[in-house]
Coordinates of C-alpha atoms in Angstrom, one line a residue:
Chain A
M1 CA 58.0 167.4 130.0
S2 CA 60.8 168.8 128.0
D3 CA 60.8 169.3 124.3
N4 CA 63.9 167.3 123.9
K5 CA 63.7 164.3 121.5
R6 CA 63.7 161.0 123.4
I7 CA 66.0 158.3 122.4
L8 CA 65.8 154.7 123.5
V9 CA 69.1 152.9 123.8
V10 CA 69.2 149.1 124.5
D11 CA 72.4 147.2 124.6
D12 CA 73.6 144.4 126.9
D13 CA 77.1 145.9 127.0
I14 CA 76.8 148.4 129.8
D15 CA 79.8 150.4 128.5
I16 CA 78.2 150.9 125.1
V17 CA 75.0 152.1 126.8
E18 CA 77.1 154.4 129.0
Q19 CA 79.0 155.9 126.1
V20 CA 76.1 156.3 123.7
S21 CA 73.9 157.8 126.5
A22 CA 76.7 160.3 127.4
A23 CA 77.2 161.4 123.9
L24 CA 73.4 161.8 123.1
T25 CA 72.7 163.5 126.4
A26 CA 75.5 166.0 125.6
D27 CA 73.7 166.6 122.3
G28 CA 70.6 167.6 124.2
Y29 CA 68.5 164.4 123.8
D30 CA 66.6 162.6 126.6
V31 CA 68.0 159.1 126.8
I32 CA 66.2 156.2 128.2
A33 CA 68.4 153.1 128.4
G34 CA 68.1 149.4 129.0
T35 CA 70.5 146.5 129.1
S36 CA 68.3 143.6 127.9
Q37 CA 65.5 142.9 125.5
E38 CA 63.2 142.5 128.5
E39 CA 64.0 146.0 129.8
G40 CA 63.8 147.4 126.2
E41 CA 60.3 146.0 125.9
D42 CA 59.2 147.7 129.1
L43 CA 60.7 151.0 128.1
L44 CA 59.2 151.2 124.6
L45 CA 55.8 150.4 126.0
S46 CA 56.0 153.1 128.7
H47 CA 57.8 155.8 126.7
K48 CA 57.2 156.6 123.1
P49 CA 60.7 157.1 121.8
D50 CA 61.5 159.4 118.8
L51 CA 64.4 157.2 117.8
A52 CA 65.8 153.8 119.0
I53 CA 69.3 152.4 119.0
L54 CA 69.2 148.7 119.6
D55 CA 71.8 146.0 119.9
L56 CA 71.0 142.9 117.9
M57 CA 72.3 140.1 120.1
M58 CA 71.2 140.2 123.7
E59 CA 69.3 137.4 125.4
Q60 CA 68.5 136.0 122.0
M61 CA 70.4 136.0 118.8
D62 CA 67.7 138.4 117.3
S63 CA 66.7 140.4 120.3
G64 CA 67.3 143.7 118.4
F65 CA 65.0 142.5 115.6
M66 CA 62.3 141.6 118.1
L67 CA 62.4 145.0 119.8
C68 CA 62.5 146.7 116.4
H69 CA 59.4 144.8 115.3
Q70 CA 57.5 145.7 118.4
L71 CA 58.5 149.3 118.2
K72 CA 57.5 149.6 114.5
R73 CA 54.2 148.1 115.2
L74 CA 53.4 150.7 117.9
H75 CA 55.1 153.6 116.2
P76 CA 55.9 152.9 112.6
E77 CA 57.3 156.4 112.1
T78 CA 60.1 156.0 114.8
P79 CA 63.5 155.5 113.1
V80 CA 65.4 152.5 114.4
I81 CA 69.2 151.9 114.3
I82 CA 70.4 148.4 114.9
L83 CA 73.9 147.8 116.1
T84 CA 75.4 144.5 115.2
A85 CA 78.6 142.5 115.2
V86 CA 76.7 139.5 113.9
T87 CA 77.8 139.7 110.3
A88 CA 81.4 139.0 111.4
T89 CA 80.3 136.1 113.7
T90 CA 77.9 134.1 111.6
G91 CA 78.8 135.2 108.1
I92 CA 75.1 136.2 107.6
S93 CA 75.1 139.2 105.5
F94 CA 72.4 141.7 105.3
A95 CA 72.3 145.4 104.9
S96 CA 69.7 148.1 105.5
R97 CA 70.5 149.4 102.0
D98 CA 69.2 146.1 100.6
P99 CA 65.4 146.7 100.2
E100 CA 64.6 143.1 100.7
S101 CA 66.5 142.9 104.1
R102 CA 64.9 146.2 105.1
A103 CA 61.5 144.8 104.4
W104 CA 61.8 142.1 107.0
I105 CA 64.2 143.7 109.4
K106 CA 62.3 147.0 109.2
A107 CA 65.2 148.8 110.7
D108 CA 66.2 152.1 109.1
L109 CA 69.9 151.6 109.6
L110 CA 72.2 148.7 110.5
L111 CA 75.6 149.7 111.9
D112 CA 78.6 147.4 112.6
K113 CA 80.0 147.4 116.1
P114 CA 82.1 149.1 117.4
V115 CA 80.6 152.3 116.1
R116 CA 82.2 155.6 116.4
T117 CA 80.2 157.9 118.6
E118 CA 80.6 160.8 116.2
F119 CA 79.2 158.8 113.3
L120 CA 76.3 157.6 115.4
R121 CA 75.5 161.2 116.5
H122 CA 75.5 162.2 112.9
Q123 CA 73.2 159.4 111.9
V124 CA 70.8 160.1 114.8
R125 CA 70.6 163.8 113.6
R126 CA 70.0 162.7 110.0
L127 CA 67.3 160.2 110.8
L128 CA 65.4 162.5 113.2
H129 CA 65.6 165.2 110.6
E130 CA 64.1 162.9 107.9
A131 CA 61.4 161.7 110.3
A132 CA 60.5 165.3 111.1
R133 CA 60.2 166.0 107.4
V134 CA 58.0 163.0 106.8
A135 CA 55.8 164.1 109.7
E136 CA 55.3 167.6 108.2
T137 CA 54.2 166.3 104.8
Chain B
M1 CA 115.2 89.7 70.0
E2 CA 117.4 90.0 73.0
P3 CA 120.8 88.3 72.5
S4 CA 121.0 86.9 76.0
R5 CA 117.7 85.3 75.5
S6 CA 118.6 83.6 72.2
N7 CA 121.8 82.4 73.8
T8 CA 120.2 80.7 76.7
T9 CA 117.6 78.8 74.7
A10 CA 120.1 78.3 71.8
V11 CA 119.1 75.7 69.2
P12 CA 122.0 73.6 67.8
R13 CA 122.3 74.5 64.2
L14 CA 122.1 70.9 63.1
P15 CA 120.2 67.9 64.7
T16 CA 121.9 64.7 65.8
I17 CA 121.0 61.8 63.6
L18 CA 120.6 58.1 64.5
V19 CA 121.3 55.6 61.7
V20 CA 119.7 52.2 62.2
D21 CA 120.9 49.5 59.8
D22 CA 121.8 45.8 60.3
E23 CA 124.4 46.1 57.5
L24 CA 127.7 47.5 58.9
G25 CA 128.7 48.9 55.5
Y26 CA 125.6 51.0 55.1
R27 CA 125.6 52.0 58.7
D28 CA 129.2 53.3 58.7
G29 CA 128.9 54.7 55.2
I30 CA 125.8 56.8 56.0
R31 CA 127.4 58.0 59.3
R32 CA 130.5 59.1 57.4
I33 CA 128.5 61.0 54.9
L34 CA 126.5 62.8 57.6
R35 CA 129.5 63.6 59.7
G36 CA 131.3 64.9 56.6
R37 CA 128.5 67.4 56.2
G38 CA 128.6 68.6 59.8
F39 CA 125.9 66.4 61.4
Q40 CA 126.4 64.6 64.6
A41 CA 125.6 60.9 63.9
Q42 CA 125.1 57.8 66.0
A43 CA 124.6 54.3 64.7
A44 CA 122.6 51.3 65.8
G45 CA 122.7 47.8 64.4
S46 CA 119.2 46.7 65.4
G47 CA 115.8 48.1 66.4
D48 CA 116.3 47.2 70.0
E49 CA 119.7 49.0 70.1
A50 CA 118.1 52.0 68.5
L51 CA 115.2 52.2 71.0
A52 CA 117.7 52.0 73.8
L53 CA 119.6 54.9 72.5
I54 CA 116.5 56.9 71.8
A55 CA 115.3 56.3 75.3
Q56 CA 118.5 58.0 76.6
A57 CA 119.0 60.9 74.2
R58 CA 117.1 63.0 71.7
Y59 CA 117.6 62.1 68.0
P60 CA 115.4 64.4 66.0
I61 CA 116.1 62.5 62.8
V62 CA 116.3 58.7 62.6
L63 CA 117.3 56.9 59.4
V64 CA 115.6 53.4 59.4
D65 CA 116.5 50.4 57.3
L66 CA 113.2 48.6 56.6
K67 CA 114.5 45.1 56.4
M68 CA 116.3 44.1 59.5
P69 CA 116.3 40.8 61.4
G70 CA 114.3 40.8 64.6
M71 CA 112.4 44.1 64.8
D72 CA 111.9 45.3 61.3
G73 CA 111.8 49.0 60.2
F74 CA 108.0 49.2 60.3
E75 CA 107.9 48.1 63.8
L76 CA 110.8 50.3 64.8
I77 CA 109.1 53.4 63.3
R78 CA 105.9 52.6 65.2
R79 CA 107.8 52.3 68.4
I80 CA 109.8 55.5 67.9
R81 CA 106.6 57.4 67.1
E82 CA 105.2 56.1 70.3
L83 CA 108.2 57.1 72.3
R84 CA 109.0 60.5 70.7
P85 CA 106.2 61.6 68.4
D86 CA 108.0 64.5 66.9
T87 CA 110.9 62.4 65.6
L88 CA 111.5 62.6 61.9
C89 CA 111.9 59.1 60.6
I90 CA 113.5 58.6 57.1
V91 CA 113.1 55.2 55.6
V92 CA 116.2 53.8 53.8
S93 CA 115.3 50.7 51.9
A94 CA 116.2 48.5 49.0
F95 CA 112.5 47.6 48.7
A96 CA 111.6 50.7 46.9
T97 CA 108.0 49.8 46.3
V98 CA 105.2 52.3 46.2
E99 CA 103.4 50.1 48.7
S100 CA 106.0 50.2 51.3
A101 CA 106.5 53.9 50.8
V102 CA 102.9 54.6 51.4
Q103 CA 102.8 52.3 54.3
T104 CA 105.7 53.9 56.1
T105 CA 104.4 57.4 55.4
K106 CA 101.0 56.3 56.9
M107 CA 102.9 55.3 60.0
G108 CA 104.4 58.8 60.2
A109 CA 107.7 58.5 58.3
F110 CA 109.0 61.7 57.0
D111 CA 110.5 60.5 53.7
F112 CA 111.9 57.7 51.8
V113 CA 115.4 57.0 50.3
V114 CA 116.0 54.1 48.0
K115 CA 119.1 51.9 48.3
P116 CA 121.5 52.1 46.6
F117 CA 121.9 55.9 46.6
V118 CA 124.6 58.5 46.1
P119 CA 125.3 60.7 49.1
E120 CA 123.6 63.7 47.4
D121 CA 120.3 61.7 47.1
L122 CA 120.5 61.0 50.8
M123 CA 121.5 64.5 51.7
V124 CA 118.6 66.1 49.9
V125 CA 116.2 64.2 52.1
V126 CA 118.3 64.7 55.3
N127 CA 118.7 68.4 54.7
R128 CA 114.9 68.8 54.2
A129 CA 114.3 67.0 57.5
A130 CA 116.9 69.0 59.3
E131 CA 115.3 72.2 57.9
K132 CA 111.9 71.1 59.1
W133 CA 113.4 70.3 62.5
T134 CA 115.1 73.7 62.8
L135 CA 111.8 75.5 61.8
S136 CA 109.8 73.5 64.3
Q137 CA 112.4 74.2 67.0
E138 CA 112.1 77.9 66.2
A139 CA 108.4 77.8 66.2
D140 CA 108.4 76.0 69.6
R141 CA 110.7 78.6 71.0
L142 CA 108.6 81.5 69.7
R143 CA 105.5 79.9 71.1
A144 CA 107.1 79.4 74.5
E145 CA 108.3 82.9 74.5
R146 CA 104.9 84.3 73.6
E147 CA 103.2 82.2 76.3
A148 CA 105.7 83.5 78.9
H149 CA 105.1 87.0 77.7
L150 CA 101.3 86.6 78.0
L151 CA 101.6 85.2 81.4
E152 CA 103.7 88.2 82.4
L153 CA 101.2 90.6 81.0
A154 CA 98.4 88.9 82.8
A155 CA 100.3 89.0 86.0
E156 CA 101.1 92.7 85.4
K157 CA 97.4 93.5 84.8
G158 CA 96.4 91.6 87.9
R159 CA 98.9 93.5 90.0
L160 CA 97.7 96.8 88.7
R161 CA 94.1 95.8 89.3
T162 CA 95.0 94.8 92.8
I163 CA 96.7 98.2 93.5
I164 CA 93.7 100.1 92.1
Q165 CA 91.3 98.0 94.2
A166 CA 93.4 98.6 97.3
M167 CA 93.9 102.4 96.9
G168 CA 92.6 104.7 99.6
D169 CA 91.4 107.1 97.0
G170 CA 88.6 106.6 94.5
V171 CA 89.7 105.8 90.9
L172 CA 87.6 106.3 87.8
V173 CA 89.0 105.7 84.3
V174 CA 87.0 107.3 81.5
N175 CA 87.5 106.4 77.9
I176 CA 87.6 108.7 74.9
D177 CA 83.9 108.5 74.6
G178 CA 83.3 109.8 78.1
N179 CA 82.3 106.4 79.5
I180 CA 83.6 104.9 82.7
V181 CA 85.6 101.8 82.0
L182 CA 87.3 101.2 85.3
D183 CA 86.5 102.0 88.9
N184 CA 87.4 100.9 92.4
P185 CA 85.4 100.2 95.6
V186 CA 86.4 103.6 97.1
A187 CA 85.1 105.5 94.1
R188 CA 81.8 103.6 94.4
R189 CA 81.6 104.4 98.1
L190 CA 82.4 108.1 97.7
L191 CA 79.8 108.4 95.0
H192 CA 77.2 106.5 97.1
S193 CA 77.0 103.6 94.7
V194 CA 78.2 100.8 96.9
Q195 CA 75.3 98.6 95.9
I196 CA 76.4 98.2 92.3
P197 CA 79.4 96.0 91.3
S198 CA 81.0 98.6 89.1
L199 CA 80.2 102.0 87.7
S200 CA 79.6 102.3 84.0
G201 CA 78.1 104.6 81.5
R202 CA 78.6 108.3 81.2
L203 CA 80.8 110.0 83.8
D204 CA 78.1 112.7 84.1
S205 CA 75.6 110.1 85.4
A206 CA 77.9 109.0 88.2
I207 CA 79.0 112.5 89.2
D208 CA 76.6 115.4 88.6
D209 CA 79.1 118.2 88.5
P210 CA 79.1 120.6 85.5
R211 CA 82.7 121.8 86.1
L212 CA 84.1 118.2 86.3
S213 CA 82.1 117.2 83.2
E214 CA 83.4 120.3 81.3
T215 CA 87.0 119.6 82.4
V216 CA 86.8 116.0 81.4
R217 CA 85.3 116.9 78.0
R218 CA 88.1 119.5 77.5
L219 CA 90.8 117.0 78.4
L220 CA 89.3 114.3 76.1
S221 CA 89.2 116.6 73.1
G222 CA 92.9 117.0 74.0
G223 CA 93.4 120.1 72.0
G224 CA 95.6 122.2 74.3
E225 CA 98.6 121.8 76.4
E226 CA 96.5 121.0 79.4
V227 CA 97.1 117.6 80.9
G228 CA 95.1 117.8 84.1
A229 CA 93.2 119.7 86.7
I230 CA 92.2 119.6 90.3
L231 CA 88.6 120.4 91.2
E232 CA 86.5 120.5 94.3
I233 CA 83.2 118.6 94.1
H234 CA 80.3 119.2 96.4
L235 CA 77.8 116.3 96.7
P236 CA 74.8 117.9 98.5
S237 CA 73.0 116.1 101.3
T238 CA 69.9 114.2 100.5
E239 CA 67.4 112.5 102.8
A240 CA 69.5 109.4 102.7
R241 CA 73.0 110.7 103.1
A242 CA 75.1 113.6 104.5
E243 CA 76.8 116.0 102.2
R244 CA 80.3 115.2 101.0
F245 CA 83.2 117.2 99.6
L246 CA 85.5 115.5 97.2
R247 CA 88.8 116.6 95.6
A248 CA 89.0 115.3 92.0
T249 CA 92.4 115.1 90.4
V250 CA 91.8 114.7 86.7
T251 CA 94.6 113.6 84.5
S252 CA 94.5 112.9 80.8
A253 CA 96.0 109.5 79.8
R254 CA 97.9 109.5 76.5
D255 CA 99.8 107.0 74.5
A256 CA 103.4 107.2 73.4
Q257 CA 102.5 109.4 70.5
G258 CA 100.7 111.8 72.8
Q259 CA 97.3 110.8 71.5
T260 CA 94.6 111.1 74.3
L261 CA 93.3 107.7 75.3
G262 CA 91.0 108.8 78.1
V263 CA 91.0 110.5 81.5
V264 CA 91.8 109.2 84.9
V265 CA 89.9 110.8 87.8
I266 CA 91.2 110.3 91.3
L267 CA 88.7 111.1 94.1
S268 CA 89.7 112.0 97.6
D269 CA 87.3 112.6 100.5
I270 CA 87.9 116.0 101.9
T271 CA 84.6 116.3 103.9
D272 CA 86.4 116.2 107.3
A273 CA 89.0 118.7 106.2
K274 CA 86.2 121.0 105.0
A275 CA 84.3 120.7 108.3
L276 CA 87.5 121.4 110.2
E277 CA 88.2 124.4 108.0
R278 CA 84.7 125.7 108.6
A279 CA 84.9 125.2 112.4
K280 CA 88.2 127.0 112.4
T281 CA 86.8 129.9 110.4
L282 CA 83.8 130.1 112.8
F283 CA 86.1 130.0 115.8
V284 CA 88.4 132.7 114.5
S285 CA 85.4 135.0 113.7
L286 CA 84.0 134.3 117.2
V287 CA 87.3 135.1 118.7
A288 CA 87.5 138.3 116.7
H289 CA 84.0 139.2 117.8
E290 CA 84.9 138.6 121.5
L291 CA 88.1 140.6 121.2
K292 CA 86.4 143.5 119.4
A293 CA 83.7 144.2 122.1
P294 CA 86.0 145.0 125.0
V295 CA 88.5 146.9 122.9
G296 CA 85.6 148.9 121.4
A297 CA 84.3 149.7 124.9
V298 CA 87.7 150.9 126.1
E299 CA 88.3 152.9 123.0
G300 CA 84.9 154.6 123.4
Y301 CA 85.9 155.7 126.9
L302 CA 89.3 156.9 125.8
R303 CA 87.6 158.9 123.0
M304 CA 85.4 160.5 125.7
M305 CA 88.5 161.5 127.7
A306 CA 90.2 162.8 124.6
D307 CA 87.4 165.0 123.3
G308 CA 87.0 166.6 126.8
S309 CA 83.6 165.1 127.6
L310 CA 84.9 164.1 131.0
D311 CA 86.8 167.3 131.8
G312 CA 86.5 168.4 135.4
Q313 CA 84.6 165.2 136.5
A314 CA 87.1 163.5 138.7
D315 CA 84.7 161.0 140.1
R316 CA 83.2 160.0 136.7
L317 CA 86.8 159.6 135.4
K318 CA 87.7 157.3 138.2
Q319 CA 84.5 155.3 137.7
I320 CA 85.3 155.0 134.0
A321 CA 88.9 154.0 134.6
G322 CA 87.4 151.2 136.8
R323 CA 85.2 150.1 133.9
C324 CA 88.1 150.1 131.5
L325 CA 90.2 148.0 133.9
E326 CA 87.4 145.5 134.2
R327 CA 87.1 145.2 130.4
T328 CA 90.9 144.9 129.9
G329 CA 91.1 142.5 132.7
A330 CA 88.4 140.3 131.1
L331 CA 90.2 140.7 127.8
L332 CA 93.4 139.4 129.3
C333 CA 91.5 136.4 130.8
L334 CA 90.1 135.7 127.4
I335 CA 93.5 135.7 125.8
Q336 CA 94.7 133.5 128.6
D337 CA 91.9 131.0 128.0
L338 CA 92.4 131.1 124.3
L339 CA 96.1 130.2 124.8
E340 CA 95.0 127.4 127.1
I341 CA 92.5 126.1 124.6
T342 CA 94.9 126.2 121.6
R343 CA 97.6 124.6 123.8
R344 CA 95.2 121.8 124.7
D345 CA 94.1 121.3 121.1
A346 CA 97.6 121.4 119.7
S347 CA 99.1 118.8 121.8
R348 CA 98.3 116.2 124.4
K349 CA 101.9 115.2 124.8
E350 CA 102.6 117.9 127.4
R351 CA 100.4 116.3 129.9
L352 CA 102.4 115.0 132.8
L353 CA 100.4 112.3 134.6
E354 CA 101.1 111.8 138.3
P355 CA 99.1 110.5 141.2
L356 CA 97.2 113.5 142.6
D357 CA 95.5 114.0 146.0
L358 CA 92.3 115.6 144.8
K359 CA 91.4 116.5 148.4
S360 CA 94.4 118.7 149.1
I361 CA 94.2 120.3 145.7
C362 CA 90.6 121.2 146.3
Q363 CA 91.2 122.6 149.8
R364 CA 94.1 124.7 148.5
L365 CA 92.0 126.1 145.6
L366 CA 89.0 126.8 148.0
E367 CA 91.3 128.8 150.2
F368 CA 92.6 130.7 147.2
H369 CA 89.1 131.6 146.1
R370 CA 87.7 132.3 149.6
P371 CA 88.6 136.1 149.7
E372 CA 86.8 136.6 146.3
A373 CA 83.7 134.7 147.7
E374 CA 83.8 136.6 150.9
R375 CA 83.5 139.9 149.0
G376 CA 80.1 138.6 147.9
N377 CA 79.3 137.2 151.4
I378 CA 79.3 133.7 149.9
T379 CA 80.2 130.8 152.2
I380 CA 82.2 127.9 150.9
T381 CA 82.1 124.4 152.5
C382 CA 83.9 121.3 151.5
E383 CA 82.9 117.7 152.3
A384 CA 85.3 114.9 151.6
P385 CA 86.1 111.4 153.0
A386 CA 89.3 111.0 155.1
T387 CA 91.2 109.6 152.1
L388 CA 90.7 109.5 148.4
P389 CA 92.4 107.1 146.0
P390 CA 95.1 109.0 144.0
L391 CA 93.9 110.4 140.7
H392 CA 96.3 109.9 137.8
A393 CA 96.2 113.1 135.9
D394 CA 98.1 116.3 135.1
R395 CA 98.1 118.7 138.0
N396 CA 97.6 121.7 135.7
D397 CA 94.5 120.2 134.1
I398 CA 92.9 119.3 137.4
E399 CA 93.6 122.7 138.9
R400 CA 92.3 124.5 135.9
M401 CA 89.2 122.4 135.9
I402 CA 88.4 123.1 139.6
T403 CA 89.3 126.8 139.3
N404 CA 86.9 127.3 136.4
I405 CA 84.1 125.6 138.2
L406 CA 84.7 127.5 141.5
S407 CA 85.1 130.8 139.8
N408 CA 81.7 130.3 138.0
A409 CA 80.1 129.2 141.2
I410 CA 81.2 132.5 142.8
K411 CA 80.4 134.7 139.8
Y412 CA 77.0 133.4 139.2
N413 CA 76.0 133.2 142.8
R414 CA 73.9 135.7 144.7
P415 CA 75.1 137.9 147.7
G416 CA 74.9 135.8 150.9
G417 CA 74.8 132.6 148.9
S418 CA 76.7 129.4 149.4
I419 CA 78.9 126.9 147.6
T420 CA 79.3 123.3 148.6
V421 CA 82.1 121.2 147.2
Q422 CA 81.8 117.4 147.7
L423 CA 84.3 114.8 146.9
R424 CA 83.4 111.1 146.7
A425 CA 85.2 108.0 145.6
T426 CA 84.6 104.4 144.6
P427 CA 87.7 102.3 143.8
S428 CA 87.5 103.3 140.2
V429 CA 85.9 106.7 140.0
I430 CA 86.4 110.0 141.8
T431 CA 83.5 112.4 141.9
F432 CA 83.9 116.2 142.3
Q433 CA 80.7 118.0 142.8
C434 CA 80.1 121.7 143.2
S435 CA 76.7 123.1 144.1
D436 CA 75.9 126.8 144.3
S437 CA 72.9 128.8 145.4
G438 CA 73.2 131.0 142.3
I439 CA 71.1 132.3 139.5
G440 CA 70.8 128.9 137.8
M441 CA 70.3 128.2 134.2
S442 CA 67.3 127.5 131.9
P443 CA 67.3 124.0 130.2
D444 CA 68.3 125.7 126.9
E445 CA 71.3 127.4 128.6
R446 CA 72.2 124.1 130.4
A447 CA 72.2 122.3 127.1
R448 CA 74.7 124.7 125.6
I449 CA 77.2 124.5 128.5
G450 CA 80.7 123.9 127.1
E451 CA 80.0 125.5 123.8
E452 CA 82.8 127.9 123.0
F453 CA 81.9 131.5 123.7
F454 CA 78.5 130.5 125.0
R455 CA 77.5 132.6 128.0
A456 CA 74.0 132.7 129.5
K457 CA 72.7 136.1 128.7
N458 CA 69.9 137.6 130.8
S459 CA 69.4 140.6 133.0
K460 CA 71.1 138.8 135.9
T461 CA 74.3 137.9 134.0
R462 CA 74.9 141.1 132.2
S463 CA 77.2 142.6 134.9
I464 CA 79.2 139.4 135.1
T465 CA 82.4 139.3 133.1
G466 CA 83.6 136.1 131.6
T467 CA 85.2 134.7 128.5
G468 CA 82.7 132.0 127.5
L469 CA 85.6 129.6 127.4
G470 CA 85.8 128.5 131.0
M471 CA 83.3 125.6 130.8
S472 CA 84.5 124.8 127.4
L473 CA 87.9 124.1 128.9
V474 CA 86.4 122.1 131.7
K475 CA 84.5 120.0 129.2
K476 CA 87.7 119.4 127.2
I477 CA 89.6 118.4 130.2
V478 CA 86.9 116.0 131.4
E479 CA 86.8 114.4 128.0
N480 CA 90.6 114.1 127.9
Y481 CA 90.4 111.9 131.0
N482 CA 87.4 109.9 129.7
G483 CA 85.3 111.4 132.4
A484 CA 81.8 112.7 132.5
L485 CA 80.4 116.2 133.2
E486 CA 76.8 116.3 134.6
V487 CA 75.0 119.6 135.2
E488 CA 71.8 120.1 137.1
S489 CA 70.3 123.5 137.4
T490 CA 67.2 125.4 138.4
P491 CA 66.8 129.0 137.6
D492 CA 67.0 131.2 140.7
V493 CA 67.8 128.2 142.9
G494 CA 71.3 127.2 141.8
S495 CA 73.4 124.8 139.8
T496 CA 75.3 121.6 140.5
F497 CA 78.3 120.6 138.4
R498 CA 79.3 117.0 138.9
I499 CA 82.5 115.7 137.4
L500 CA 83.2 111.9 137.4
L501 CA 86.8 111.0 136.7
P502 CA 88.1 107.4 136.3
V503 CA 91.0 106.9 138.7
N504 CA 93.2 105.8 135.8
G505 CA 91.3 107.9 133.4
D506 CA 93.9 108.7 130.7
E507 CA 93.8 106.1 127.9
G508 CA 97.6 106.3 127.6
S509 CA 98.3 105.6 131.3
P510 CA 99.2 102.1 132.4
S511 CA 96.6 100.7 134.7

């Protein structure tokens, strides 16, 4: 087993999975990927990820939240990024900066789609770094 | 007073006088005196002669000799008063007794002149009578005029009332104290108060909207230049009724001096417009979302190429180009469908109805889709009676409808699966049915068929591209022709789409 950090990527857009995986693999992470909530559930049970990037709307409107919830229950320390285009579609507004939203969504970061790969890489580095610091203390 | 009016109902300056005396000397003498002073005068030698004249013409003043053979003066006055009660009778008599004076006055005589008299004595009395007559004429005229005016006013008010009652918008008139003094049925309907005969009391109690109340208060205090405002009022839904949006046009009512008398509130129901606006906004954001995803995916790949991530990987590059093409292809289909939907929503006029042979159209489209089906090893069969009654419809509509159904049946099928198209007809209805051996739908998914941008999402559909508008278009077309769309589906077994179209389905087509 390698020392590389393991990142779970779940998105029903196979091209997003492809691109995010390619970028993160190039950065030296181990990527495990799924393209549905169902696959995501299987993956997070079988592999403990160090970070997860989840699409919000897959089979269900809130698939990303469901996965996030399950992951946090198993591994509360694992940072979760949720990708969403939902704000534009439904007019529902929430932000991970808003403590109230964070409390029920429990995601560490919400990013609007489409997200620039560079920006996503930066956020992944930052969150893993923070998680590592928390783990030390 | 208007000159034209006074002309048309002109009162002669002096009344015509009838002189009744059996003595020719007095008769002519009095007549001469009167004529000499500008009066019109007629004479009669007896009571009967006088009554005959009075029956034919108006004599406002009658001079009556009391002592005449035959009918005497008393009798004549009584008869004149019966005939024309407003006649002024002046008694001219040599029997100047208090008794006879009292008696004639009791009978309604105007005054009394004693024979013999000088012309001036007579004229004092006659002039007084003439004056009285002129005054009463004027009074009558004024009364008639006022009555006519009142009638006019009443009619005007009634007309206004009718207009207000018949208006399509709600009307509320609020007086200076902020109380409702006039409303109409539409206002009561819009404010959910149909059960009461008229709204009254404070405006605030009829419409609970702080901004409206404030605006009305401001207009009533009438301090500034402001003469009106337009507000939007939201009446939230309750258990008993749905929510409603109103536009209130508030205008201050002022008198000629600019003094504020009250406020008129016109209420228009804009609930439907609001709902349409919301639906439009939602549609636009859904479209934006659907456009963003493929463009984002292609952009991501282009970025990978640009930053050198794919350098030297010819096979990978080729594979990614294929993905890009698939996404842009789907995007073009989406734009195509969007154009189709907006065209359909914008106008129904473009539809050209003609008798169509559904069987030949079906066969042609099946042939067109066969290569695509064969790539997935899917067999297509078609069952149809020898002849079908002609379907009166627009060719483009029907082709689009069948194409979308077939293309779904192929896309959502499984390798080695099958598609069966069946056509059936009764004299009034043609049925098109397409059954596939595909992945099927859950009951939830089936219920959402036809919803714009709805696509069944599960692990089996993720690799299938689609716009989410295909079935929405089919549904719209079927509705346009007053038809019905029935869907049966079992997950992992397949789906059956059944479309029933009336042979003369379009409401506008002659039967």
